[in-house]
PDB file of C-alpha atoms in Angstrom:
ATOM      1  CA  ALA Z 272     -30.563 -15.770 -11.307  1.00 79.00           C
ATOM      2  CA  ALA Z 273     -34.158 -17.113 -11.128  1.00 84.00           C
ATOM      3  CA  VAL Z 274     -32.787 -20.210 -10.790  1.00 84.00           C
ATOM      4  CA  ASN Z 275     -29.091 -19.822  -8.701  1.00 80.00           C
ATOM      5  CA  GLN Z 276     -30.745 -18.689  -5.982  1.00 81.00           C
ATOM      6  CA  PHE Z 277     -32.755 -21.769  -5.110  1.00 81.00           C
ATOM      7  CA  ILE Z 278     -29.416 -23.730  -5.438  1.00 81.00           C
ATOM      8  CA  ARG Z 279     -27.343 -23.731  -2.155  1.00 74.00           C
ATOM      9  CA  GLU Z 280     -24.237 -24.299  -3.775  1.00 68.00           C
ATOM     10  CA  LEU Z 281     -24.357 -22.009  -6.421  1.00 73.00           C
ATOM     11  CA  ASP Z 282     -26.243 -19.092  -4.006  1.00 74.00           C
ATOM     12  CA  ALA Z 283     -23.291 -19.493  -1.969  1.00 73.00           C
ATOM     13  CA  PHE Z 284     -20.776 -18.240  -4.693  1.00 73.00           C
ATOM     14  CA  SER Z 285     -23.415 -15.737  -6.241  1.00 79.00           C
ATOM     15  CA  LEU Z 286     -23.227 -11.906  -6.741  1.00 80.00           C
ATOM     16  CA  PRO Z 287     -26.288  -9.738  -6.947  1.00 84.00           C
ATOM     17  CA  MET Z 288     -27.063  -9.020 -10.270  1.00 85.00           C
ATOM     18  CA  ASP Z 289     -27.396  -5.382  -9.984  1.00 81.00           C
ATOM     19  CA  SER Z 290     -23.773  -5.345  -8.449  1.00 79.00           C
ATOM     20  CA  LEU Z 291     -22.696  -7.256 -11.701  1.00 78.00           C
ATOM     21  CA  LEU Z 292     -24.498  -4.595 -13.875  1.00 78.00           C
ATOM     22  CA  GLN Z 293     -23.287  -1.537 -12.252  1.00 73.00           C
ATOM     23  CA  GLU Z 294     -19.730  -2.406 -12.563  1.00 67.00           C
ATOM     24  CA  GLY Z 295     -20.176  -4.014 -15.936  1.00 65.00           C
ATOM     25  CA  CYS Z 296     -18.748  -7.304 -14.876  1.00 64.00           C
ATOM     26  CA  GLY Z 297     -19.781 -11.152 -15.445  1.00 64.00           C
ATOM     27  CA  THR Z 298     -19.608 -14.413 -14.291  1.00 66.00           C
ATOM     28  CA  ASP Z 299     -17.667 -17.469 -15.282  1.00 62.00           C
ATOM     29  CA  ASN Z 300     -20.141 -19.991 -14.225  1.00 61.00           C
ATOM     30  CA  GLU Z 301     -17.563 -21.885 -12.625  1.00 62.00           C
ATOM     31  CA  ARG Z 302     -16.579 -20.201  -9.614  1.00 60.00           C
ATOM     32  CA  PHE Z 303     -19.247 -17.057  -9.534  1.00 69.00           C
ATOM     33  CA  PHE Z 304     -22.719 -17.050 -10.343  1.00 79.00           C
ATOM     34  CA  VAL Z 305     -25.235 -14.260 -10.636  1.00 85.00           C
ATOM     35  CA  GLY Z 306     -27.782 -13.838  -7.850  1.00 86.00           C
ATOM     36  CA  PRO Z 307     -31.179 -11.802  -7.986  1.00 86.00           C
ATOM     37  CA  PRO Z 308     -30.708  -7.891  -7.419  1.00 86.00           C
ATOM     38  CA  MET Z 309     -30.839  -7.386  -3.096  1.00 80.00           C
ATOM     39  CA  GLN Z 310     -34.266  -5.984  -3.308  1.00 83.00           C
ATOM     40  CA  TYR Z 311     -35.982  -8.606  -5.569  1.00 86.00           C
ATOM     41  CA  PRO Z 312     -35.571 -11.950  -4.218  1.00 85.00           C
ATOM     42  CA  GLY Z 313     -37.865 -14.896  -5.424  1.00 85.00           C
ATOM     43  CA  MET Z 314     -38.802 -13.290  -8.968  1.00 88.00           C
ATOM     44  CA  THR Z 315     -38.857 -15.336 -12.438  1.00 90.00           C
ATOM     45  CA  ALA Z 316     -36.310 -15.144 -15.214  1.00 89.00           C
ATOM     46  CA  GLU Z 317     -38.587 -13.014 -17.057  1.00 89.00           C
ATOM     47  CA  PHE Z 318     -38.564 -10.297 -14.352  1.00 91.00           C
ATOM     48  CA  TYR Z 319     -35.010 -10.196 -14.131  1.00 88.00           C
ATOM     49  CA  HIS Z 320     -34.954 -10.143 -17.732  1.00 87.00           C
ATOM     50  CA  ASP Z 321     -36.851  -6.719 -18.113  1.00 88.00           C
ATOM     51  CA  TRP Z 322     -35.622  -5.307 -14.760  1.00 88.00           C
ATOM     52  CA  GLY Z 323     -31.734  -5.935 -15.942  1.00 85.00           C
ATOM     53  CA  LEU Z 324     -32.687  -3.906 -19.377  1.00 84.00           C
ATOM     54  CA  ASP Z 325     -34.522  -1.162 -17.311  1.00 85.00           C
ATOM     55  CA  PHE Z 326     -31.532  -0.961 -14.910  1.00 84.00           C
ATOM     56  CA  MET Z 327     -28.788  -0.483 -17.677  1.00 80.00           C
ATOM     57  CA  LYS Z 328     -30.935   2.011 -19.257  1.00 79.00           C
ATOM     58  CA  LYS Z 329     -31.920   4.428 -16.185  1.00 81.00           C
ATOM     59  CA  ASN Z 330     -27.973   3.944 -15.188  1.00 76.00           C
ATOM     60  CA  LYS Z 331     -26.605   4.533 -18.967  1.00 68.00           C
ATOM     61  CA  THR Z 332     -24.568   1.496 -18.801  1.00 64.00           C
ATOM     62  CA  ILE Z 333     -25.873   0.219 -22.086  1.00 61.00           C
ATOM     63  CA  ASP Z 334     -25.914   0.918 -25.862  1.00 56.00           C
ATOM     64  CA  LEU Z 335     -29.531   2.007 -26.238  1.00 55.00           C
ATOM     65  CA  GLU Z 336     -29.147   1.946 -30.432  1.00 57.00           C
ATOM     66  CA  LEU Z 337     -27.419  -1.199 -30.343  1.00 57.00           C
ATOM     67  CA  LEU Z 338     -30.048  -2.926 -27.789  1.00 58.00           C
ATOM     68  CA  ASN Z 339     -33.047  -1.905 -30.161  1.00 61.00           C
ATOM     69  CA  SER Z 340     -30.943  -3.543 -33.339  1.00 58.00           C
ATOM     70  CA  ASN Z 341     -30.201  -6.910 -31.591  1.00 58.00           C
ATOM     71  CA  MET Z 342     -33.765  -7.034 -30.137  1.00 58.00           C
ATOM     72  CA  SER Z 343     -35.667  -6.684 -33.631  1.00 57.00           C
ATOM     73  CA  ARG Z 344     -33.008  -9.227 -35.093  1.00 55.00           C
ATOM     74  CA  PRO Z 345     -34.734 -12.430 -35.844  1.00 56.00           C
ATOM     75  CA  ASP Z 346     -33.178 -15.237 -34.017  1.00 56.00           C
ATOM     76  CA  SER Z 347     -32.261 -17.537 -36.596  1.00 55.00           C
ATOM     77  CA  HIS Z 348     -30.269 -21.287 -35.785  1.00 54.00           C
ATOM     78  CA  GLU Z 349     -29.983 -22.236 -39.578  1.00 56.00           C
ATOM     79  CA  ASP Z 350     -26.052 -21.651 -39.615  1.00 52.00           C
ATOM     80  CA  PHE Z 351     -25.605 -23.551 -36.243  1.00 52.00           C
ATOM     81  CA  GLY Z 352     -23.128 -26.232 -36.552  1.00 54.00           C
ATOM     82  CA  ARG Z 353     -21.961 -25.230 -40.079  1.00 55.00           C
ATOM     83  CA  PHE Z 354     -18.250 -25.109 -39.354  1.00 49.00           C
ATOM     84  CA  GLU Z 355     -15.228 -27.111 -38.912  1.00 53.00           C
ATOM     85  CA  LEU Z 356     -13.133 -27.677 -35.985  1.00 52.00           C
ATOM     86  CA  PRO Z 357      -9.158 -28.278 -35.909  1.00 53.00           C
ATOM     87  CA  LYS Z 358      -8.839 -31.879 -34.758  1.00 56.00           C
ATOM     88  CA  GLU Z 359      -6.470 -30.704 -31.962  1.00 54.00           C
ATOM     89  CA  PHE Z 360      -9.081 -28.441 -30.584  1.00 57.00           C
ATOM     90  CA  VAL Z 361     -11.594 -31.286 -30.417  1.00 64.00           C
ATOM     91  CA  GLU Z 362      -9.285 -33.478 -28.531  1.00 64.00           C
ATOM     92  CA  ASP Z 363      -8.417 -30.802 -26.281  1.00 64.00           C
ATOM     93  CA  LEU Z 364     -12.050 -29.960 -25.312  1.00 66.00           C
ATOM     94  CA  LEU Z 365     -12.511 -33.721 -24.787  1.00 70.00           C
ATOM     95  CA  LYS Z 366     -10.028 -33.888 -22.409  1.00 68.00           C
ATOM     96  CA  GLN Z 367     -11.106 -30.532 -20.512  1.00 71.00           C
ATOM     97  CA  VAL Z 368     -14.562 -32.074 -20.225  1.00 73.00           C
ATOM     98  CA  ILE Z 369     -13.169 -35.556 -19.112  1.00 70.00           C
ATOM     99  CA  SER Z 370     -11.034 -33.779 -16.491  1.00 72.00           C
ATOM    100  CA  GLU Z 371     -13.916 -31.536 -14.937  1.00 73.00           C
ATOM    101  CA  THR Z 372     -16.067 -34.802 -14.918  1.00 73.00           C
ATOM    102  CA  MET Z 373     -13.768 -36.690 -12.867  1.00 69.00           C
ATOM    103  CA  GLU Z 374     -13.500 -33.324 -10.732  1.00 71.00           C
ATOM    104  CA  LYS Z 375     -17.084 -33.381 -10.101  1.00 71.00           C
ATOM    105  CA  ALA Z 376     -17.449 -37.346  -9.658  1.00 69.00           C
ATOM    106  CA  LYS Z 377     -14.977 -37.389  -6.996  1.00 63.00           C
ATOM    107  CA  ASP Z 378     -15.090 -40.773  -5.500  1.00 66.00           C
ATOM    108  CA  GLY Z 379     -18.361 -41.782  -6.958  1.00 69.00           C
ATOM    109  CA  MET Z 380     -17.071 -43.008 -10.285  1.00 68.00           C
ATOM    110  CA  PRO Z 381     -16.941 -46.952 -10.991  1.00 68.00           C
ATOM    111  CA  GLU Z 382     -13.644 -48.382 -11.006  1.00 64.00           C
ATOM    112  CA  GLY Z 383     -13.627 -49.502 -14.392  1.00 64.00           C
ATOM    113  CA  LEU Z 384     -14.791 -46.226 -15.752  1.00 67.00           C
ATOM    114  CA  GLU Z 385     -11.992 -44.183 -13.662  1.00 66.00           C
ATOM    115  CA  ALA Z 386      -8.938 -46.311 -14.905  1.00 67.00           C
ATOM    116  CA  VAL Z 387      -9.937 -45.326 -18.825  1.00 63.00           C
ATOM    117  CA  MET Z 388     -10.582 -41.746 -17.852  1.00 65.00           C
ATOM    118  CA  LYS Z 389      -7.330 -41.792 -16.146  1.00 64.00           C
ATOM    119  CA  LEU Z 390      -5.465 -43.561 -19.209  1.00 57.00           C
ATOM    120  CA  VAL Z 391      -6.691 -40.749 -21.648  1.00 56.00           C
ATOM    121  CA  LEU Z 392      -5.769 -38.154 -19.118  1.00 58.00           C
ATOM    122  CA  ASP Z 393      -2.376 -39.734 -18.245  1.00 56.00           C
ATOM    123  CA  ASN Z 394      -1.471 -39.290 -21.944  1.00 49.00           C
ATOM    124  CA  PRO Z 395      -1.344 -35.905 -22.579  1.00 48.00           C
ATOM    125  CA  ILE Z 396      -2.842 -34.606 -25.818  1.00 45.00           C
ATOM    126  CA  LEU Z 397      -2.890 -30.923 -24.860  1.00 53.00           C
ATOM    127  CA  ASP Z 398      -0.391 -28.994 -26.688  1.00 68.00           C
ATOM    128  CA  TRP Z 399       1.067 -26.166 -25.044  1.00 71.00           C
ATOM    129  CA  ARG Z 400       0.690 -23.733 -27.986  1.00 74.00           C
ATOM    130  CA  ASN Z 401      -3.034 -24.504 -28.367  1.00 75.00           C
ATOM    131  CA  MET Z 402      -3.736 -24.097 -24.680  1.00 75.00           C
ATOM    132  CA  ILE Z 403      -2.321 -20.816 -24.440  1.00 77.00           C
ATOM    133  CA  ARG Z 404      -4.118 -19.565 -27.946  1.00 73.00           C
ATOM    134  CA  ARG Z 405      -7.301 -21.004 -26.328  1.00 73.00           C
ATOM    135  CA  PHE Z 406      -6.469 -18.914 -22.865  1.00 74.00           C
ATOM    136  CA  PHE Z 407      -6.020 -15.754 -25.012  1.00 70.00           C
ATOM    137  CA  GLY Z 408      -9.118 -16.422 -27.048  1.00 64.00           C
ATOM    138  CA  SER Z 409     -11.670 -17.233 -24.295  1.00 53.00           C
ATOM    139  CA  SER Z 410     -10.274 -14.221 -22.227  1.00 46.00           C
ATOM    140  CA  MET Z 411     -11.135 -11.552 -25.113  1.00 46.00           C
ATOM    141  CA  GLN Z 412     -13.840  -9.058 -23.819  1.00 43.00           C
ATOM    142  CA  VAL Z 413     -15.479  -6.622 -26.630  1.00 44.00           C
ATOM    143  CA  GLY Z 414     -15.177  -3.159 -24.602  1.00 49.00           C
ATOM    144  CA  ARG Z 415     -17.776  -0.582 -24.939  1.00 53.00           C
ATOM    145  CA  TYR Z 416     -17.303   3.048 -23.269  1.00 50.00           C
ATOM    146  CA  ARG Z 417     -18.889   6.349 -23.451  1.00 55.00           C
ATOM    147  CA  THR Z 418     -17.101   9.476 -24.899  1.00 60.00           C
ATOM    148  CA  PRO Z 419     -18.366  12.940 -25.274  1.00 58.00           C
ATOM    149  CA  MET Z 420     -15.745  12.994 -28.341  1.00 57.00           C
ATOM    150  CA  ARG Z 421     -18.260  10.737 -30.449  1.00 59.00           C
ATOM    151  CA  PRO Z 422     -21.624  11.928 -30.801  1.00 62.00           C
ATOM    152  CA  ASN Z 423     -24.574   9.559 -30.389  1.00 61.00           C
ATOM    153  CA  ARG Z 424     -26.531   9.627 -33.929  1.00 60.00           C
ATOM    154  CA  ARG Z 425     -29.705   8.673 -32.219  1.00 59.00           C
ATOM    155  CA  TYR Z 426     -29.962  10.250 -28.603  1.00 58.00           C
ATOM    156  CA  ASP Z 427     -28.713  13.209 -28.417  1.00 61.00           C
ATOM    157  CA  ASP Z 428     -28.566  13.920 -24.687  1.00 60.00           C
ATOM    158  CA  GLN Z 429     -26.479  10.667 -24.292  1.00 60.00           C
ATOM    159  CA  PRO Z 430     -22.670  10.631 -25.486  1.00 61.00           C
ATOM    160  CA  GLY Z 431     -21.498   8.214 -28.351  1.00 63.00           C
ATOM    161  CA  TRP Z 432     -19.797   4.721 -27.718  1.00 58.00           C
ATOM    162  CA  LYS Z 433     -16.423   3.511 -28.630  1.00 56.00           C
ATOM    163  CA  ASN Z 434     -15.482   0.331 -29.052  1.00 54.00           C
ATOM    164  CA  ASP Z 435     -12.350  -1.401 -27.352  1.00 51.00           C
ATOM    165  CA  TYR Z 436     -11.588  -4.952 -29.038  1.00 47.00           C
ATOM    166  CA  ALA Z 437      -8.320  -5.865 -26.729  1.00 50.00           C
ATOM    167  CA  ALA Z 438      -8.331  -7.870 -24.075  1.00 57.00           C
ATOM    168  CA  LYS Z 439      -6.046  -7.328 -20.988  1.00 76.00           C
ATOM    169  CA  LEU Z 440      -3.856 -10.213 -19.843  1.00 85.00           C
ATOM    170  CA  VAL Z 441      -1.299 -10.322 -17.616  1.00 90.00           C
ATOM    171  CA  VAL Z 442       1.783 -12.684 -18.241  1.00 90.00           C
ATOM    172  CA  VAL Z 443       3.992 -13.314 -14.955  1.00 92.00           C
ATOM    173  CA  VAL Z 444       7.366 -14.763 -15.603  1.00 89.00           C
ATOM    174  CA  ASP Z 445       9.233 -16.272 -12.539  1.00 87.00           C
ATOM    175  CA  THR Z 446      12.709 -15.269 -13.337  1.00 80.00           C
ATOM    176  CA  SER Z 447      14.705 -17.046 -10.399  1.00 73.00           C
ATOM    177  CA  GLY Z 448      14.335 -21.169 -11.620  1.00 63.00           C
ATOM    178  CA  SER Z 449      16.006 -23.416 -14.283  1.00 64.00           C
ATOM    179  CA  ILE Z 450      14.196 -22.070 -17.087  1.00 70.00           C
ATOM    180  CA  ILE Z 451      16.584 -22.455 -20.001  1.00 75.00           C
ATOM    181  CA  GLU Z 452      16.998 -20.036 -22.884  1.00 78.00           C
ATOM    182  CA  GLU Z 453      15.526 -22.009 -25.339  1.00 80.00           C
ATOM    183  CA  GLU Z 454      12.229 -22.431 -23.381  1.00 81.00           C
ATOM    184  CA  PHE Z 455      12.158 -18.473 -22.684  1.00 81.00           C
ATOM    185  CA  ASN Z 456      12.499 -18.215 -26.380  1.00 81.00           C
ATOM    186  CA  ALA Z 457       9.842 -20.557 -27.354  1.00 81.00           C
ATOM    187  CA  PHE Z 458       7.603 -19.086 -24.840  1.00 83.00           C
ATOM    188  CA  PHE Z 459       7.586 -15.705 -25.972  1.00 83.00           C
ATOM    189  CA  SER Z 460       7.483 -16.302 -29.619  1.00 82.00           C
ATOM    190  CA  GLU Z 461       4.032 -18.085 -29.153  1.00 78.00           C
ATOM    191  CA  ILE Z 462       3.057 -14.819 -27.112  1.00 81.00           C
ATOM    192  CA  ASP Z 463       4.224 -12.981 -30.038  1.00 81.00           C
ATOM    193  CA  GLU Z 464       2.258 -14.991 -32.684  1.00 74.00           C
ATOM    194  CA  VAL Z 465      -0.964 -14.634 -30.336  1.00 72.00           C
ATOM    195  CA  THR Z 466      -0.962 -10.994 -29.557  1.00 72.00           C
ATOM    196  CA  ARG Z 467      -0.447 -10.381 -33.119  1.00 68.00           C
ATOM    197  CA  VAL Z 468      -3.472 -12.312 -34.043  1.00 59.00           C
ATOM    198  CA  THR Z 469      -5.779 -11.304 -31.520  1.00 58.00           C
ATOM    199  CA  ASP Z 470      -4.431  -7.537 -30.923  1.00 57.00           C
ATOM    200  CA  SER Z 471      -4.559  -8.110 -26.864  1.00 63.00           C
ATOM    201  CA  ARG Z 472      -3.254  -5.889 -24.367  1.00 76.00           C
ATOM    202  CA  VAL Z 473      -0.513  -7.666 -22.554  1.00 84.00           C
ATOM    203  CA  TRP Z 474       1.248  -6.744 -19.267  1.00 88.00           C
ATOM    204  CA  LEU Z 475       4.525  -8.485 -18.309  1.00 89.00           C
ATOM    205  CA  VAL Z 476       5.144  -8.918 -14.687  1.00 91.00           C
ATOM    206  CA  GLN Z 477       8.643 -10.185 -13.625  1.00 87.00           C
ATOM    207  CA  VAL Z 478       8.924 -11.830 -10.162  1.00 85.00           C
ATOM    208  CA  ASP Z 479      11.341 -13.521  -7.823  1.00 81.00           C
ATOM    209  CA  GLU Z 480      10.633 -12.897  -4.415  1.00 80.00           C
ATOM    210  CA  THR Z 481       9.166  -9.373  -5.084  1.00 84.00           C
ATOM    211  CA  VAL Z 482       7.829  -7.686  -8.350  1.00 88.00           C
ATOM    212  CA  GLN Z 483      11.076  -6.781 -10.187  1.00 86.00           C
ATOM    213  CA  SER Z 484       9.529  -4.878 -13.415  1.00 87.00           C
ATOM    214  CA  VAL Z 485       5.980  -4.490 -14.803  1.00 90.00           C
ATOM    215  CA  MET Z 486       5.679  -3.502 -18.516  1.00 88.00           C
ATOM    216  CA  LYS Z 487       3.577  -3.116 -20.915  1.00 86.00           C
ATOM    217  CA  TYR Z 488       4.397  -5.883 -23.373  1.00 83.00           C
ATOM    218  CA  GLY Z 489       4.772  -5.212 -27.505  1.00 78.00           C
ATOM    219  CA  LYS Z 490       5.825  -7.811 -30.300  1.00 74.00           C
ATOM    220  CA  GLY Z 491       9.164  -8.631 -30.096  1.00 75.00           C
ATOM    221  CA  MET Z 492      10.447  -6.948 -26.962  1.00 77.00           C
ATOM    222  CA  TRP Z 493      11.566 -10.218 -25.494  1.00 70.00           C
ATOM    223  CA  ARG Z 494      14.454 -10.430 -27.690  1.00 73.00           C
ATOM    224  CA  ASP Z 495      15.699  -7.125 -25.375  1.00 74.00           C
ATOM    225  CA  LEU Z 496      14.362  -8.269 -22.196  1.00 70.00           C
ATOM    226  CA  LYS Z 497      16.728  -8.182 -19.344  1.00 70.00           C
ATOM    227  CA  LEU Z 498      15.477 -10.785 -16.920  1.00 67.00           C
ATOM    228  CA  MET Z 499      15.782  -9.532 -13.735  1.00 65.00           C
ATOM    229  CA  GLY Z 500      15.765 -11.401 -10.020  1.00 58.00           C
ATOM    230  CA  ARG Z 501      17.031 -14.761 -10.275  1.00 60.00           C
ATOM    231  CA  GLY Z 502      16.774 -15.101  -6.354  1.00 64.00           C
ATOM    232  CA  GLU Z 503      14.076 -17.128  -4.446  1.00 76.00           C
ATOM    233  CA  THR Z 504      10.814 -17.286  -5.933  1.00 81.00           C
ATOM    234  CA  ASP Z 505       7.303 -16.084  -4.384  1.00 89.00           C
ATOM    235  CA  LEU Z 506       4.687 -15.864  -7.040  1.00 93.00           C
ATOM    236  CA  GLN Z 507       1.685 -14.308  -4.794  1.00 94.00           C
ATOM    237  CA  PRO Z 508       3.457 -10.530  -4.713  1.00 93.00           C
ATOM    238  CA  ALA Z 509       2.947 -10.582  -8.675  1.00 93.00           C
ATOM    239  CA  VAL Z 510      -0.334 -12.022  -8.809  1.00 94.00           C
ATOM    240  CA  ASP Z 511      -1.842  -9.703  -5.882  1.00 94.00           C
ATOM    241  CA  TYR Z 512      -0.096  -6.682  -8.149  1.00 93.00           C
ATOM    242  CA  ALA Z 513      -1.501  -7.667 -11.085  1.00 92.00           C
ATOM    243  CA  GLN Z 514      -5.125  -8.262  -9.674  1.00 91.00           C
ATOM    244  CA  GLU Z 515      -4.988  -4.817  -7.744  1.00 90.00           C
ATOM    245  CA  LYS Z 516      -3.492  -2.397 -10.128  1.00 90.00           C
ATOM    246  CA  LEU Z 517      -3.740  -4.092 -13.371  1.00 88.00           C
ATOM    247  CA  ARG Z 518      -7.148  -5.900 -12.996  1.00 86.00           C
ATOM    248  CA  PRO Z 519      -6.772  -8.334 -15.933  1.00 85.00           C
ATOM    249  CA  GLU Z 520      -9.050 -10.950 -17.634  1.00 82.00           C
ATOM    250  CA  GLY Z 521      -6.968 -13.443 -17.043  1.00 87.00           C
ATOM    251  CA  LEU Z 522      -2.907 -14.301 -15.624  1.00 92.00           C
ATOM    252  CA  LEU Z 523      -0.843 -16.787 -17.898  1.00 92.00           C
ATOM    253  CA  LEU Z 524       2.437 -17.807 -15.337  1.00 93.00           C
ATOM    254  CA  PHE Z 525       5.452 -19.047 -16.724  1.00 91.00           C
ATOM    255  CA  THR Z 526       7.407 -20.805 -13.812  1.00 90.00           C
ATOM    256  CA  ASP Z 527       9.212 -23.651 -12.889  1.00 88.00           C
ATOM    257  CA  GLY Z 528       7.105 -24.316  -9.830  1.00 91.00           C
ATOM    258  CA  PHE Z 529       9.546 -24.586  -7.035  1.00 90.00           C
ATOM    259  CA  THR Z 530       7.541 -22.489  -5.146  1.00 91.00           C
ATOM    260  CA  ASP Z 531       3.965 -22.166  -3.323  1.00 93.00           C
ATOM    261  CA  LEU Z 532       0.857 -21.996  -5.397  1.00 95.00           C
ATOM    262  CA  PRO Z 533      -0.470 -18.507  -5.413  1.00 95.00           C
ATOM    263  CA  THR Z 534      -4.043 -17.536  -4.887  1.00 94.00           C
ATOM    264  CA  ILE Z 535      -5.847 -16.402  -7.783  1.00 94.00           C
ATOM    265  CA  SER Z 536      -9.386 -14.990  -8.156  1.00 90.00           C
ATOM    266  CA  ARG Z 537      -9.251 -14.888 -12.027  1.00 87.00           C
ATOM    267  CA  ARG Z 538      -8.603 -17.357 -14.755  1.00 87.00           C
ATOM    268  CA  ALA Z 539      -4.984 -18.550 -14.764  1.00 91.00           C
ATOM    269  CA  LEU Z 540      -2.930 -20.997 -17.017  1.00 91.00           C
ATOM    270  CA  PHE Z 541       0.480 -22.256 -15.704  1.00 93.00           C
ATOM    271  CA  VAL Z 542       3.243 -22.769 -18.380  1.00 91.00           C
ATOM    272  CA  LEU Z 543       5.973 -25.064 -17.141  1.00 90.00           C
ATOM    273  CA  PRO Z 544       9.387 -26.269 -18.552  1.00 87.00           C
ATOM    274  CA  LYS Z 545      10.664 -29.766 -19.039  1.00 84.00           C
ATOM    275  CA  SER Z 546      12.536 -29.214 -15.520  1.00 85.00           C
ATOM    276  CA  HIS Z 547       9.313 -28.275 -13.049  1.00 90.00           C
ATOM    277  CA  ASN Z 548       8.249 -29.238  -9.721  1.00 91.00           C
ATOM    278  CA  PRO Z 549       5.366 -32.171  -9.823  1.00 93.00           C
ATOM    279  CA  GLU Z 550       4.212 -31.353  -6.536  1.00 95.00           C
ATOM    280  CA  PHE Z 551       3.418 -27.856  -7.735  1.00 95.00           C
ATOM    281  CA  VAL Z 552       1.532 -29.641 -10.569  1.00 93.00           C
ATOM    282  CA  GLN Z 553      -0.771 -31.571  -8.816  1.00 93.00           C
ATOM    283  CA  GLU Z 554      -1.487 -28.820  -6.279  1.00 95.00           C
ATOM    284  CA  ALA Z 555      -2.423 -26.556  -9.306  1.00 93.00           C
ATOM    285  CA  LYS Z 556      -4.539 -29.221 -10.896  1.00 90.00           C
ATOM    286  CA  SER Z 557      -6.492 -29.975  -7.861  1.00 90.00           C
ATOM    287  CA  ILE Z 558      -7.319 -26.566  -7.223  1.00 91.00           C
ATOM    288  CA  TYR Z 559      -7.536 -24.675 -10.708  1.00 89.00           C
ATOM    289  CA  GLY Z 560      -8.418 -28.120 -12.674  1.00 85.00           C
ATOM    290  CA  ARG Z 561      -6.448 -30.043 -14.749  1.00 79.00           C
ATOM    291  CA  SER Z 562      -6.572 -27.958 -17.653  1.00 80.00           C
ATOM    292  CA  SER Z 563      -4.925 -25.156 -15.598  1.00 88.00           C
ATOM    293  CA  VAL Z 564      -1.753 -26.531 -16.116  1.00 90.00           C
ATOM    294  CA  VAL Z 565       0.363 -27.103 -19.515  1.00 88.00           C
ATOM    295  CA  PHE Z 566       3.760 -28.219 -20.206  1.00 88.00           C
ATOM    296  CA  LEU Z 567       6.445 -26.875 -22.718  1.00 83.00           C
ATOM    297  CA  LYS Z 568       7.625 -29.530 -25.064  1.00 73.00           C
TER     298      LYS Z 568
END
């Protein structure tokens, strides 16, 4: 907040710090940024840190017991970097960084360097299964909410806290196009595996021209799933319903792309079958980034 307010490009997309703390929300630092509280512009980072802690204490939006524990814990970086990363993860991350660099550079990149970077991007190394798992993993949020059913052992005048470790994600399935049964099976098998590992809460929304069905998804349910619709395609009604009613951390859209690109204000990943609309792919990459689209293989 202390820095963003003085950078015009970031300040234009900043949300007030007090509003974010009141709602219990964060920013992705890609499309939305944190700005200073409405009544305290131009202050230092130290001021906003202390003000934020005081705000959360007064509004009882923070676990005081956990806060005191974290504040007294020594800050150590001894174990930083002492872990192994899978080769596929490193390759995926490298491609994402290259893609984001090209997006930011636009026309200011030397031709020779641009040719090399395009060569890397045009030879896909992104595995669709890895991308889905990364999408689920990066959307995970540890939720905490107050409940009078759980007493606070340290502060008698406050209700206790209960943890909610599951993320809420919406899977939007386009039932109108040319996606074959084998591709549906492969897609949902991976969704099953990810939900088993992450214990994520997943809602399934079927859509063609309108929303056909909304259901809370559970492991293995796809085997008995009755695909509805099979008419024309419009993904926007499903996206609007998900964002307004379900309020997910992210949307995973399974479509052949023979439709208009929807407007999405949350994190999104488009999964497309072998037979897809290349124009949809190009538009999605230009708006949501190159790593927002992955293909079944």
